[in-house]
Amino acid sequence: VMELKAQLYQQASKSILKSNLTHEEIASKIGTSRARITRIANLGENSLSIELLVKIIVALEHKVFLKVA
């Protein structure tokens, strides 16, 4: 589960950084704060749920790539 969460965290961060939306717009879209989106983009957020990470990825990319070993 930790490896899955780490993969999702990396993908969410990349999605935020590649997005044409502002951090404020992304936060509003998924129901969290702009500061939290900024921390996730910078890989600086410690307390994250898989649900939030998936919400970010789906909101920005409309798909989630998972590699489960």
mmCIF file of C-alpha atoms in Angstrom:
data_model
loop_
_atom_site.group_PDB
_atom_site.id
_atom_site.type_symbol
_atom_site.label_atom_id
_atom_site.label_comp_id
_atom_site.label_asym_id
_atom_site.label_seq_id
_atom_site.Cartn_x
_atom_site.Cartn_y
_atom_site.Cartn_z
ATOM 1 C CA VAL A 1 0.000 0.000 0.000
ATOM 2 C CA MET A 2 2.855 2.392 0.771
ATOM 3 C CA GLU A 3 4.403 1.832 -2.665
ATOM 4 C CA LEU A 4 1.036 2.497 -4.313
ATOM 5 C CA LYS A 5 0.633 5.699 -2.305
ATOM 6 C CA ALA A 6 4.157 6.814 -3.275
ATOM 7 C CA GLN A 7 3.392 6.238 -6.973
ATOM 8 C CA LEU A 8 0.152 8.177 -6.714
ATOM 9 C CA TYR A 9 1.914 10.995 -4.856
ATOM 10 C CA GLN A 10 4.500 11.325 -7.642
ATOM 11 C CA GLN A 11 1.792 11.251 -10.307
ATOM 12 C CA ALA A 12 -0.342 13.841 -8.477
ATOM 13 C CA SER A 13 2.646 16.143 -8.093
ATOM 14 C CA LYS A 14 3.505 15.868 -11.797
ATOM 15 C CA SER A 15 -0.124 16.440 -12.745
ATOM 16 C CA ILE A 16 -0.270 19.627 -10.684
ATOM 17 C CA LEU A 17 3.000 20.927 -12.098
ATOM 18 C CA LYS A 18 1.980 20.190 -15.712
ATOM 19 C CA SER A 19 -1.523 21.622 -15.329
ATOM 20 C CA ASN A 20 -2.514 24.915 -16.893
ATOM 21 C CA LEU A 21 -4.711 25.591 -13.861
ATOM 22 C CA THR A 22 -3.598 27.643 -10.866
ATOM 23 C CA HIS A 23 -3.196 25.910 -7.520
ATOM 24 C CA GLU A 24 -6.274 27.828 -6.362
ATOM 25 C CA GLU A 25 -8.329 26.478 -9.279
ATOM 26 C CA ILE A 26 -7.173 22.912 -8.647
ATOM 27 C CA ALA A 27 -7.946 23.220 -4.935
ATOM 28 C CA SER A 28 -11.423 24.526 -5.659
ATOM 29 C CA LYS A 29 -12.050 21.731 -8.145
ATOM 30 C CA ILE A 30 -11.303 18.973 -5.611
ATOM 31 C CA GLY A 31 -12.318 20.663 -2.371
ATOM 32 C CA THR A 32 -9.057 21.338 -0.567
ATOM 33 C CA SER A 33 -6.829 24.352 0.127
ATOM 34 C CA ARG A 34 -4.442 26.078 -2.264
ATOM 35 C CA ALA A 35 -1.647 25.679 0.279
ATOM 36 C CA ARG A 36 -2.189 21.922 0.378
ATOM 37 C CA ILE A 37 -2.054 21.680 -3.432
ATOM 38 C CA THR A 38 1.215 23.645 -3.380
ATOM 39 C CA ARG A 39 2.679 21.289 -0.749
ATOM 40 C CA ILE A 40 1.624 18.248 -2.778
ATOM 41 C CA ALA A 41 3.150 19.733 -5.949
ATOM 42 C CA ASN A 42 6.417 20.244 -4.053
ATOM 43 C CA LEU A 43 6.238 16.769 -2.441
ATOM 44 C CA GLY A 44 6.076 18.439 0.966
ATOM 45 C CA GLU A 45 2.754 17.137 2.309
ATOM 46 C CA ASN A 46 3.025 14.396 4.934
ATOM 47 C CA SER A 47 -0.590 13.466 5.612
ATOM 48 C CA LEU A 48 -2.280 12.325 2.411
ATOM 49 C CA SER A 49 -5.006 9.865 1.616
ATOM 50 C CA ILE A 50 -5.040 7.716 -1.491
ATOM 51 C CA GLU A 51 -8.511 9.135 -2.151
ATOM 52 C CA LEU A 52 -7.202 12.721 -2.315
ATOM 53 C CA LEU A 53 -4.324 11.744 -4.594
ATOM 54 C CA VAL A 54 -6.672 9.943 -6.976
ATOM 55 C CA LYS A 55 -9.051 12.946 -6.947
ATOM 56 C CA ILE A 56 -6.206 15.236 -8.012
ATOM 57 C CA ILE A 57 -5.012 12.936 -10.781
ATOM 58 C CA VAL A 58 -8.490 12.275 -12.156
ATOM 59 C CA ALA A 59 -9.426 15.972 -12.008
ATOM 60 C CA LEU A 60 -6.323 16.947 -13.976
ATOM 61 C CA GLU A 61 -5.669 13.969 -16.253
ATOM 62 C CA HIS A 62 -8.942 12.010 -16.257
ATOM 63 C CA LYS A 63 -6.964 8.787 -15.812
ATOM 64 C CA VAL A 64 -4.739 7.075 -13.252
ATOM 65 C CA PHE A 65 -1.783 4.868 -14.125
ATOM 66 C CA LEU A 66 -0.998 2.227 -11.525
ATOM 67 C CA LYS A 67 1.744 -0.341 -11.439
ATOM 68 C CA VAL A 68 1.119 -2.964 -8.776
ATOM 69 C CA ALA A 69 3.728 -5.620 -8.245
#
